[in-house]
XYZ file of C-alpha atoms in Angstrom:
580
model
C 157.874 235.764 25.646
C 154.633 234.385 24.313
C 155.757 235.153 20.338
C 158.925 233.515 21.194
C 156.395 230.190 22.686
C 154.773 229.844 19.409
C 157.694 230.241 16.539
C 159.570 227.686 18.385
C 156.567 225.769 18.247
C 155.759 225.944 14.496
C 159.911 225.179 14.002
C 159.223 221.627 16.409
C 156.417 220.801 14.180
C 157.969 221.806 10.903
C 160.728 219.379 12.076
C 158.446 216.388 13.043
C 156.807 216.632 10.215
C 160.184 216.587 8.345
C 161.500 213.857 9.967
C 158.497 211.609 9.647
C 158.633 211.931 5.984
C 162.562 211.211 5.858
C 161.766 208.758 8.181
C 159.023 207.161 5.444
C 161.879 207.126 3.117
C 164.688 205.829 5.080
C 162.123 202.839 6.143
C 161.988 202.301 2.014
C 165.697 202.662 1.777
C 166.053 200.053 4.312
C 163.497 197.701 3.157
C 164.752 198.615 -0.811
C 166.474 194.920 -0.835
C 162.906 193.608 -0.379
C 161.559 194.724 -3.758
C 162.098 192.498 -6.674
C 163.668 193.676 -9.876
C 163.342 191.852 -13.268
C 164.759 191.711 -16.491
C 163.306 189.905 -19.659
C 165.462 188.102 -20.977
C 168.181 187.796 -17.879
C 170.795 187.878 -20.879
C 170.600 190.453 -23.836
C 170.164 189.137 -26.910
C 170.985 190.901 -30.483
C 168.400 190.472 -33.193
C 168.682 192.488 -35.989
C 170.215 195.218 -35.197
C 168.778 196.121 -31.781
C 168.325 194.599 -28.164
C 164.801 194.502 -26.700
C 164.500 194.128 -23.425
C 161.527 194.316 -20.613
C 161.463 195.324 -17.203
C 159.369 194.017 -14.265
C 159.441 195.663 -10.084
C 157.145 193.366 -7.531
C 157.064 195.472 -4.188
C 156.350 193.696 -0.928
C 153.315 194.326 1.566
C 154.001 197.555 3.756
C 156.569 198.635 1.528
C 155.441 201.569 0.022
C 155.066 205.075 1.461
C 151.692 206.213 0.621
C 153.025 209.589 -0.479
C 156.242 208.268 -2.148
C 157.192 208.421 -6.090
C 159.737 205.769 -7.051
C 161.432 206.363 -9.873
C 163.119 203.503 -11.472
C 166.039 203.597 -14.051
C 167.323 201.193 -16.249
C 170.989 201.924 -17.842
C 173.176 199.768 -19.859
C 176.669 199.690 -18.399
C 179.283 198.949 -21.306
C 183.169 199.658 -21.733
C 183.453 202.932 -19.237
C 179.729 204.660 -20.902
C 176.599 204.290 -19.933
C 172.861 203.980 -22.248
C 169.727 205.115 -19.964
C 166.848 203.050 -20.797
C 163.053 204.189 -20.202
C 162.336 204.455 -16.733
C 159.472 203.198 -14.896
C 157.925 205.318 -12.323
C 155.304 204.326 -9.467
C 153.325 205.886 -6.681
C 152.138 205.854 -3.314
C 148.404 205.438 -3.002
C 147.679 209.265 -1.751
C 149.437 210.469 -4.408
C 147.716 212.542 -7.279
C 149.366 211.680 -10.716
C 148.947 209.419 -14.142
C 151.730 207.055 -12.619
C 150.609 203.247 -11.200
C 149.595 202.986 -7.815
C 151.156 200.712 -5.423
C 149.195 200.089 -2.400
C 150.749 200.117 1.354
C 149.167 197.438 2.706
C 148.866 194.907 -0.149
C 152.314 195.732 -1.995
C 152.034 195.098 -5.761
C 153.845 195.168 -9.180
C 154.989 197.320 -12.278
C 155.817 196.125 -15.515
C 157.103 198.275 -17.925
C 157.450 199.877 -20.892
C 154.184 198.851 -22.495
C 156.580 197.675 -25.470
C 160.020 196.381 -25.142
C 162.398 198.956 -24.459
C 165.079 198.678 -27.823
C 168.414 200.158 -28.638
C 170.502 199.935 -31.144
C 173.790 197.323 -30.767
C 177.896 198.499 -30.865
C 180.245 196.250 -30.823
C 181.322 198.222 -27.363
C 178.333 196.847 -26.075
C 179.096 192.941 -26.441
C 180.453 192.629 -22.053
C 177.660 194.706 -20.757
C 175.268 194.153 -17.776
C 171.846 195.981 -17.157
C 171.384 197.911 -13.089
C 168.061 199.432 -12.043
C 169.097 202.690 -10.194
C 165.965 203.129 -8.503
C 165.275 206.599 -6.423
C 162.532 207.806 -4.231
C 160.898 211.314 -3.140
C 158.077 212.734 -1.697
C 155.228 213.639 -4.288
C 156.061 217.628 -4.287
C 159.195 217.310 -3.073
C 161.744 216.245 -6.011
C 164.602 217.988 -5.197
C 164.951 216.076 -1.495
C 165.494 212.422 -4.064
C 166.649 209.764 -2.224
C 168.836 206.966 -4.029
C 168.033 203.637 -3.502
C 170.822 200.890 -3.934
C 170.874 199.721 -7.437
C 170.406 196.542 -8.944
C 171.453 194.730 -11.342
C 169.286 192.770 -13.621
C 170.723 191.612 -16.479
C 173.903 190.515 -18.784
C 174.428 191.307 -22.049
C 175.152 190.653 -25.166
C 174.638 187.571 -26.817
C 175.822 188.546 -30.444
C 175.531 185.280 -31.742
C 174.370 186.828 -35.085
C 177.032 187.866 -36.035
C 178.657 185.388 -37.163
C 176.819 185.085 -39.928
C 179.117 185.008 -43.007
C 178.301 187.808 -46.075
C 179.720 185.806 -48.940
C 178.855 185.298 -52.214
C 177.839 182.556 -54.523
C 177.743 183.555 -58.044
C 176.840 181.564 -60.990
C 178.933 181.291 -64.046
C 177.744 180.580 -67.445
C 178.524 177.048 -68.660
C 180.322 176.482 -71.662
C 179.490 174.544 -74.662
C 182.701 173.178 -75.626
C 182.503 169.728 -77.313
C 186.028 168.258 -77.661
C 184.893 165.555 -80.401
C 182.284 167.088 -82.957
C 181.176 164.730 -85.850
C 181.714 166.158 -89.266
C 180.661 164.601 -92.965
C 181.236 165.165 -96.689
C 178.932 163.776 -99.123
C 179.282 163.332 -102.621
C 177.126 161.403 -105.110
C 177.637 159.274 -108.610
C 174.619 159.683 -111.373
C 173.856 156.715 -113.561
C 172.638 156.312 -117.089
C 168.920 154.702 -117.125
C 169.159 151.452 -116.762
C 173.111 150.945 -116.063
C 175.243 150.232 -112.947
C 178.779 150.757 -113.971
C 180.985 154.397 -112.935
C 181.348 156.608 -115.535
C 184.742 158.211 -115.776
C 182.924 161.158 -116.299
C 181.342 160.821 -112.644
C 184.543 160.315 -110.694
C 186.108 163.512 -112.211
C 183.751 166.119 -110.897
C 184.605 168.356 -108.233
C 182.330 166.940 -105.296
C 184.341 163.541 -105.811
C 187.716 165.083 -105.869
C 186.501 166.559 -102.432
C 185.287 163.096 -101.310
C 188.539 161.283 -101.712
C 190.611 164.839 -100.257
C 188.369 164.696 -97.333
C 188.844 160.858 -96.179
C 192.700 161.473 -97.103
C 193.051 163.930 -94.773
C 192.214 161.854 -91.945
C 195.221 159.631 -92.304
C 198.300 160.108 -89.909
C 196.157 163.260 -88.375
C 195.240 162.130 -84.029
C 192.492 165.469 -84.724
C 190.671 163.470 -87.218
C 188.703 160.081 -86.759
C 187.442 158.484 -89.867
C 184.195 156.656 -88.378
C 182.338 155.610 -91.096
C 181.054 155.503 -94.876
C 177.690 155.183 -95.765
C 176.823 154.257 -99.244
C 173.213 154.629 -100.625
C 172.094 153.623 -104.053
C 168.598 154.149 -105.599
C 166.539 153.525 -108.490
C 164.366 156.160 -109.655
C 160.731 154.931 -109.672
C 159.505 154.314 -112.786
C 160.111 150.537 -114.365
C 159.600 147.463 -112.708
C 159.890 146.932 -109.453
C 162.442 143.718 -110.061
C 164.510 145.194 -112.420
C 164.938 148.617 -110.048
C 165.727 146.525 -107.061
C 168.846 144.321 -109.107
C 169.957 148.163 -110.521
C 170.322 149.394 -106.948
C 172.173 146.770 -105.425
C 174.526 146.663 -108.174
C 174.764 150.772 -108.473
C 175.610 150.195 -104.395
C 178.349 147.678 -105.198
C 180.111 149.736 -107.704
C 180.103 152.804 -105.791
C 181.483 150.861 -102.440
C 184.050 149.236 -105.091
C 185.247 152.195 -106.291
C 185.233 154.333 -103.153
C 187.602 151.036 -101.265
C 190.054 151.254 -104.651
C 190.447 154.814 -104.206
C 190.842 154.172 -99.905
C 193.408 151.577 -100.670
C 195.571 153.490 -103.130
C 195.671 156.485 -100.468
C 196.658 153.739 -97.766
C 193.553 153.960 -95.636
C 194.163 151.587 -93.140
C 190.412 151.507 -92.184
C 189.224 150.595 -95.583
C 189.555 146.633 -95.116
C 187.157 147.167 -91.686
C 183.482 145.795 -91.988
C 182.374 147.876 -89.214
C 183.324 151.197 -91.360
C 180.602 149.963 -94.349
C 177.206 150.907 -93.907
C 175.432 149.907 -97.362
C 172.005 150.051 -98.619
C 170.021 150.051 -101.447
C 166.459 151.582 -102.248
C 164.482 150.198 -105.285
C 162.516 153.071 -105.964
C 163.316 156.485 -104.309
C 159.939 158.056 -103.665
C 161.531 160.136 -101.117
C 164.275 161.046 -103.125
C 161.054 162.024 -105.695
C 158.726 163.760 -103.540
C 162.072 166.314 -102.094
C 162.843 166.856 -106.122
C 159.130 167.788 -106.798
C 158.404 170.192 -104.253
C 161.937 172.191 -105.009
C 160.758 172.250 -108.777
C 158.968 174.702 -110.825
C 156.954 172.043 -112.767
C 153.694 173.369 -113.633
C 151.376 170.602 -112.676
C 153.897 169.783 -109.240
C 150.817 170.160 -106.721
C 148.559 167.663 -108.739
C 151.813 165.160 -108.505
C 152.687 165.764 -104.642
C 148.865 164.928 -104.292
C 148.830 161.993 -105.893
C 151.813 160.797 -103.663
C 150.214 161.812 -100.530
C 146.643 160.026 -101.730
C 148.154 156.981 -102.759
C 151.055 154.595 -101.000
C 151.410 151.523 -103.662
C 153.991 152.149 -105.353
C 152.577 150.634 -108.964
C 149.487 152.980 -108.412
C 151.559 155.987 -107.820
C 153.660 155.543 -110.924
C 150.628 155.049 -113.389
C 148.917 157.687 -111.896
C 151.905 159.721 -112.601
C 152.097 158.087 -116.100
C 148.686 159.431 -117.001
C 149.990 162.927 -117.094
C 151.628 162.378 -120.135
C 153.241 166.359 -120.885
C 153.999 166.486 -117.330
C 155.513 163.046 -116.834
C 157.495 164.012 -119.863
C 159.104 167.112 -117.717
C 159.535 164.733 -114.754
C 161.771 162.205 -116.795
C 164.093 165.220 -118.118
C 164.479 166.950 -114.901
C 163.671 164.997 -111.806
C 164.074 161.237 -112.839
C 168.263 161.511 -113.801
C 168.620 162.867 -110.181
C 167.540 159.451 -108.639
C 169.449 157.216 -110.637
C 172.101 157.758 -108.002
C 174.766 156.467 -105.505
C 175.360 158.835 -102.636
C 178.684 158.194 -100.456
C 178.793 160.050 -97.612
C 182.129 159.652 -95.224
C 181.561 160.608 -91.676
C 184.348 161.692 -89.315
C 185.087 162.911 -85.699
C 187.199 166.112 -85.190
C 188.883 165.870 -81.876
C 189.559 169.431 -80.609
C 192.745 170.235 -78.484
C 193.379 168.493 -75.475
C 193.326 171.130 -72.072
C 196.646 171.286 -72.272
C 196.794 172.233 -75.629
C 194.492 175.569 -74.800
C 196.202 176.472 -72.233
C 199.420 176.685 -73.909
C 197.520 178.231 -76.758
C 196.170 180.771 -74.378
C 199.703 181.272 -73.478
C 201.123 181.813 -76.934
C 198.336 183.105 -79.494
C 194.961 183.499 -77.208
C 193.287 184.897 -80.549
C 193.636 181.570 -82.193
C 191.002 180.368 -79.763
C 187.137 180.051 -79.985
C 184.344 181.436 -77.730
C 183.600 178.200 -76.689
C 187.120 177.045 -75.674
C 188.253 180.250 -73.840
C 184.721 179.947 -71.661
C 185.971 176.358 -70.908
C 189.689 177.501 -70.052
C 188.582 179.880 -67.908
C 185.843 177.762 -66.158
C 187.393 174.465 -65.826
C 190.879 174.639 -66.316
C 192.575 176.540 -63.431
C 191.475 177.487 -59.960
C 193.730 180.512 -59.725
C 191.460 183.808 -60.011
C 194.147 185.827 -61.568
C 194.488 183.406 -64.561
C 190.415 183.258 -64.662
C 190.421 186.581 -65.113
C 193.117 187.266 -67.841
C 191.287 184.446 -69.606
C 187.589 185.707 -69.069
C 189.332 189.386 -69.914
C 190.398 188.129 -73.330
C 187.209 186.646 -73.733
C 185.192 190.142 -73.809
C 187.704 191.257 -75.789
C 187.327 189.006 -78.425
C 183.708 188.316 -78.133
C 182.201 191.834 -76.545
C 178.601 190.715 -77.313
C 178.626 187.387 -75.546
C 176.830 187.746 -72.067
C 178.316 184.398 -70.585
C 181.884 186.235 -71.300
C 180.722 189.339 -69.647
C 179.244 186.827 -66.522
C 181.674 184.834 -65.885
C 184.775 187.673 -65.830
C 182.019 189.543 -63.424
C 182.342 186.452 -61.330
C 185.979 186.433 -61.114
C 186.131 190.367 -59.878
C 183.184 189.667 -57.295
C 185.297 186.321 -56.244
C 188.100 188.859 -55.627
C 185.993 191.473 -53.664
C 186.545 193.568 -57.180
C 183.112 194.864 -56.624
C 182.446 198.173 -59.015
C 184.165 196.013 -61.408
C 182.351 192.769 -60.509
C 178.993 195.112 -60.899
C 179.795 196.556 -64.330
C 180.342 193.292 -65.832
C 177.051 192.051 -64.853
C 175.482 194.670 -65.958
C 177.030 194.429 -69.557
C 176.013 191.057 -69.537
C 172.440 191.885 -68.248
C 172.122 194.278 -71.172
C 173.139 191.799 -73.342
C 170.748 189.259 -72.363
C 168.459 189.475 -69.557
C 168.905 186.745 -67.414
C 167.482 185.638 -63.709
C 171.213 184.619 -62.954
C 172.903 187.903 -63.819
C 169.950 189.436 -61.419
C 171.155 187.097 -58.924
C 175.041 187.826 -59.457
C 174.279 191.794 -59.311
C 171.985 190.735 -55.388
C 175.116 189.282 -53.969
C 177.335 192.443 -55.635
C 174.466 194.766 -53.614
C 175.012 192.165 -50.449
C 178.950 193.036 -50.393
C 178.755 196.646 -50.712
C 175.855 196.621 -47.485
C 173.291 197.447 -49.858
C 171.032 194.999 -48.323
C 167.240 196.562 -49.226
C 168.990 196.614 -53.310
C 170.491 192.794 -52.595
C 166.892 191.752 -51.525
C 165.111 193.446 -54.195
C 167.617 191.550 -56.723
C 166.895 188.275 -55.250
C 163.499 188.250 -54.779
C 163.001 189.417 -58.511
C 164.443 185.871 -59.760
C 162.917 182.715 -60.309
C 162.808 180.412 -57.516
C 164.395 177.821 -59.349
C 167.676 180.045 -58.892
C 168.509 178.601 -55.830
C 171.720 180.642 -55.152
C 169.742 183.590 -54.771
C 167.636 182.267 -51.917
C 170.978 181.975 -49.788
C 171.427 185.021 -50.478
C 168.060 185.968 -48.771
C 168.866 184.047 -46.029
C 171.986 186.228 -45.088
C 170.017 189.273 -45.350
C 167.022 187.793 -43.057
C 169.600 186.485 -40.447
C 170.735 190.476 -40.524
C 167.098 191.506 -40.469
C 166.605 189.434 -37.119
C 163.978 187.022 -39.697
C 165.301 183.924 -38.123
C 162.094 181.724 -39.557
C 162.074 183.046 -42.544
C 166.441 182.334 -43.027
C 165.673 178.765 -42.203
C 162.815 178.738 -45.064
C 165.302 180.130 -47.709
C 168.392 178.265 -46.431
C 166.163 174.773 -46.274
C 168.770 172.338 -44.647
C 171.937 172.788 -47.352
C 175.537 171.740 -45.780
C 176.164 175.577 -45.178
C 177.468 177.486 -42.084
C 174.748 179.917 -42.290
C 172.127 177.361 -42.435
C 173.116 175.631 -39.331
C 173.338 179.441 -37.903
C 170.017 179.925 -38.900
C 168.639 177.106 -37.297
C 170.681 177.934 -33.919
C 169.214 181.570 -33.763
C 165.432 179.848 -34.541
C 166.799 177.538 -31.006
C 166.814 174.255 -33.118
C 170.399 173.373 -31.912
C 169.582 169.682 -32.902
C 169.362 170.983 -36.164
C 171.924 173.220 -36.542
C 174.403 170.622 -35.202
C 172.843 168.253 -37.403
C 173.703 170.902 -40.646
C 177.137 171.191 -39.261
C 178.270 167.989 -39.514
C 177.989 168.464 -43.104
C 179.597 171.385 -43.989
C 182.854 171.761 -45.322
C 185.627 174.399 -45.135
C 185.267 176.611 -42.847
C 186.335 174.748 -40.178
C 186.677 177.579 -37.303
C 183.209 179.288 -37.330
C 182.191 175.196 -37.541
C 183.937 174.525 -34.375
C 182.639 177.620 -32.747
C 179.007 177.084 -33.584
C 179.087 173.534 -32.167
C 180.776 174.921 -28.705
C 177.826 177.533 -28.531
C 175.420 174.469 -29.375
C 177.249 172.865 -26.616
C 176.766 175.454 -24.307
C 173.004 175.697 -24.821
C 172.806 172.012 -24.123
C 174.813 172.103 -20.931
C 177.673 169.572 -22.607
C 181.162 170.980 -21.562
C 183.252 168.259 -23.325
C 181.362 169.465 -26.659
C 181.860 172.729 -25.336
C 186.168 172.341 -24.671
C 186.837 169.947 -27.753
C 185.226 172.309 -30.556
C 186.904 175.712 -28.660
C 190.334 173.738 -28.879
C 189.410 173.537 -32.583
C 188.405 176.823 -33.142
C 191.154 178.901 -31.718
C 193.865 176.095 -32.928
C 192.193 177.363 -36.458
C 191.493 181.164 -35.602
C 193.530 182.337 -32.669
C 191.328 185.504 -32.371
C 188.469 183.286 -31.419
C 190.559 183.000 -27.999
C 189.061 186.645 -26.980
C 185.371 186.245 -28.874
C 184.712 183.084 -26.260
C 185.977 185.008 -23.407
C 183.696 187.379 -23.656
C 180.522 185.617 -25.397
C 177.414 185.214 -22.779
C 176.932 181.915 -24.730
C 179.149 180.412 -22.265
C 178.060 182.458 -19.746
C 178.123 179.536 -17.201
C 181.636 178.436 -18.286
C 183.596 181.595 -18.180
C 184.403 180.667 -14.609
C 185.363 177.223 -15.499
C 189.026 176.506 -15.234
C 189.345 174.854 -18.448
C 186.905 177.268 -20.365
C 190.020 179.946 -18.976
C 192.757 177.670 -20.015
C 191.880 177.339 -23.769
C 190.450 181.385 -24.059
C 193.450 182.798 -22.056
């Protein structure tokens, strides 16, 4: 009877014992809506491509059993699946363990992890809330866990990011197509020493033949301008100064007096015009001299040139010249004749073909074409790619060792999201010439394909005065999570993804200040400023630019609905009526 006595008495205190401990964690349990729960931020943001978020537990005075573990899980709900998040774990004060202590009496806090817990974003994960699932046992005793009531802590996901538009801006190679170009022929009479008057001789040679040919060929022809003749006589310098200034003037009146006969009897109309005479006369053509002596292969040429460059009076040169009696000699049998001269020189404008001339040439003989004009057709006459690119095509075919030709059909392809072929252009053209704006083309080539550590590379290789290249870098930093350093390279240009920039740094005023200078894309424009809205608590900026938006892009309808940006309007009747 007495060994009966004491095993029920070791089973009644094996029982209180186990029912004061269940009853230290049903007292937590009970008290469980007591302890505070945190989440930093209260709403998931992306940056980059993960989430970071912080967790923080404040437990009231009294709270904690002293020989209690509280384990504390945070999971990301999302579309039916679930993403545990480090836990956080506490302790009673009589506990023995590494964990933080939480005292009975005074209560206390956690914070935790040391660094901000981060996971990688999904699409899946855009609706998503964060719960604490916290759950308690006695230190030994793991298998008898109790589960507290979970809590939730935060919402999730602002994606705001990405939005950001991964486009391109190439740079093609300008053209150097001049439709005018100014063209001349020049032809000259010689004199006998001493005499004004043409010799018949003169006007038979070749050169004027070719004269007269070239000025006729301007008549009845809209590609060719006569716009001018110039007629200069000279004198060589030797004689008086008197008698060589009277010879030049009248050598410059029989040349213009012959060249006007000869206009007339062809019918130039322009011959009677003033304005188309320019006329001059130089007494002594030292110039003319010095040019002649330094082509020569006079013996004593040096000693002459010197003597020109030592003296400037004319009468001093020409006695000093004088002096050399074997060499002056030469100088009046080979250089002097030369001087004694009247040079006409017509001057005339070509007029290339008019744009719609090259593009029906391009149309019916695109080989009868220049370099020049095919890189303007292509550049400046159309807007429709697949026209830019037969024309930049026929380009490299014609011309396979100019780079611009190679550019600019590289620009085309990348333009239509051609890529490979976009990429082996440039790179024919790099090889061609090396060039910071090829380098640049090839980044945003790198940016398409994803290849954003190659795109970067690219960009940051090229000078800074390549300004296309630093938007370029401010896509990739807006991926990267950079927001700062985006707003550097975008600066404050009338693009969407500057005023993005800006809204993911949290200058809205800025951002909304960029948008209201951007043009085109008029949807993401709208939605930016209802997000901006948002932010600033202004629901008529918020319903006006989503009207916009999804009357531009119905799928926005279902982004909004489901973007924390308007986290406190997605309740809001109106919000409903222009997302449902």
């Amino acid at each position: 009877m007495k060994k009966f006595t004491i095993s029920y008495f070791v089973i009644f205190l094996a029982g209180i014992f186990a029912l004061s401990s269940c009853g230290g964690l049903d007292k937590m349990k009970k008290a469980a809506d007591q302890v505070k729960y945190e989440a930093t931020p209260k709403v998931l943001e992306l940056k980059g491509n993960t989430v970071e978020v912080s967790f923080k537990a404040t437990f009231p005075a009294k709270f904690f059993n002293k020989k209690a573990i509280l384990e504390m899980t945070p999971v990301l709900v999302y579309n039916n699946q679930e993403l545990p998040l480090e836990k956080g774990i506490v302790q009673g004060e009589k506990v023995e363990g590494n964990n933080k202590s939480i005292k009975y009496v005074e209560g206390g806090s956690y914070s935790w992890p040391s660094k901000a817990a981060s996971f990688e974003y999904k699409d899946d994960m855009r609706v998503s809330q964060v719960v604490i699932r916290p759950s308690v046992y006695i230190a030994g005793k793991e298998a008898a866990k109790l589960a507290l009531p979970p809590v939730k802590v935060a919402d999730g996901i602002i994606a705001t990011q990405k939005l950001v538009k991964i486009d391109a801006k190439p740079i093609t190679m300008e053209d150097k197509f001049v439709r005018t170009t100014s063209d001349k022929y020049e032809s000259q009479i010689l004199y006998v020493i001493n005499r004004s008057d043409v010799r018949p001789s003169e006007v038979k040679k070749p050169e004027i033949a070719g004269l007269n040919d070239y000025i006729k060929s301007t008549k009845d022809n809209p590609s060719k301008q006569l716009k001018g003749i110039e007629i200069l006589a000279y004198a060589s310098p030797d004689g008086p100064m008197d008698l060589n200034d009277k010879l030049s003037k009248a050598r410059q009146k029989s040349a213009s007096e012959y060249l006007q006969k000869e206009l007339k009897k062809a019918k130039i109309s322009e011959a009677d015009k003033k304005e188309l005479w320019s006329l001059m006369a130089t007494p002594e053509d030292w110039e003319g001299f010095k040019a002649l002596m330094e082509k020569s292969d006079i013996k004593d040429k040096e000693l002459v040139l010197r003597v020109l460059s030592m003296y400037s009076d004319p009468n001093v040169r020409e006695k000093e010249i004088k002096n050399m009696a074997k060499t002056f000699e030469e100088i009046a049998q080979k250089i002097l004749p030369q001087l004694r001269r009247s040079r006409m020189i017509a001057k005339v404008d070509v007029v290339g073909r008019s744009d719609e001339e090259i593009m029906s040439t391009f149309q019916s003989n695109p080989s009868a074409l220049s370099l020049e004009e095919l890189l303007y057709a292509g550049g400046k006459l159309t807007n429709d790619l697949a026209t830019k690119q037969a024309i930049f095509e026929k380009a490299v075919e014609m011309f396979p060792n100019c780079f611009r030709a190679h550019n600019n059909l590289g620009c085309v392809y990348l333009w239509q999201n051609k890529l490979d072929l976009a990429q082996k252009e440039f790179e024919a053209a790099q090889a061609l010439k090396e060039s910071d704006q090829v380098k640049s083309n090839l980044g945003y080539v790198a940016l398409l394909k994803g290849d954003y550590a190659t795109a970067e590379n690219l960009f940051t290789s090229v000078a800074r005065n390549v300004e296309v290249a630093n938007y370029g870098l401010g896509i990739i930093n807006i991926t990267k999570g950079d927001y700062e350093t985006a707003v550097k390279f975008l600066g404050n240009t009338p693009e969407f993804n500057t005023a993005l920039a800006k809204a993911l740094n949290k200058d809205n005023e800025g951002a909304m200040a960029v948008l209201n200078n951007v043009k085109g894309d008029e949807a993401l424009v709208a939605y930016l400023k209802a997000v901006l809205g948002a932010r600033m608590d202004n629901s008529e900026v918020v319903f006006n630019n989503l009207r916009v938006a999804v009357a531009k892009d119905p799928s926005m309808k279902k982004m909004a609905a489901t973007d924390m940006e308007f986290g406190k309007f997605l309740t809001n009747d109106v919000f409903k009526s222009i997302v449902q």
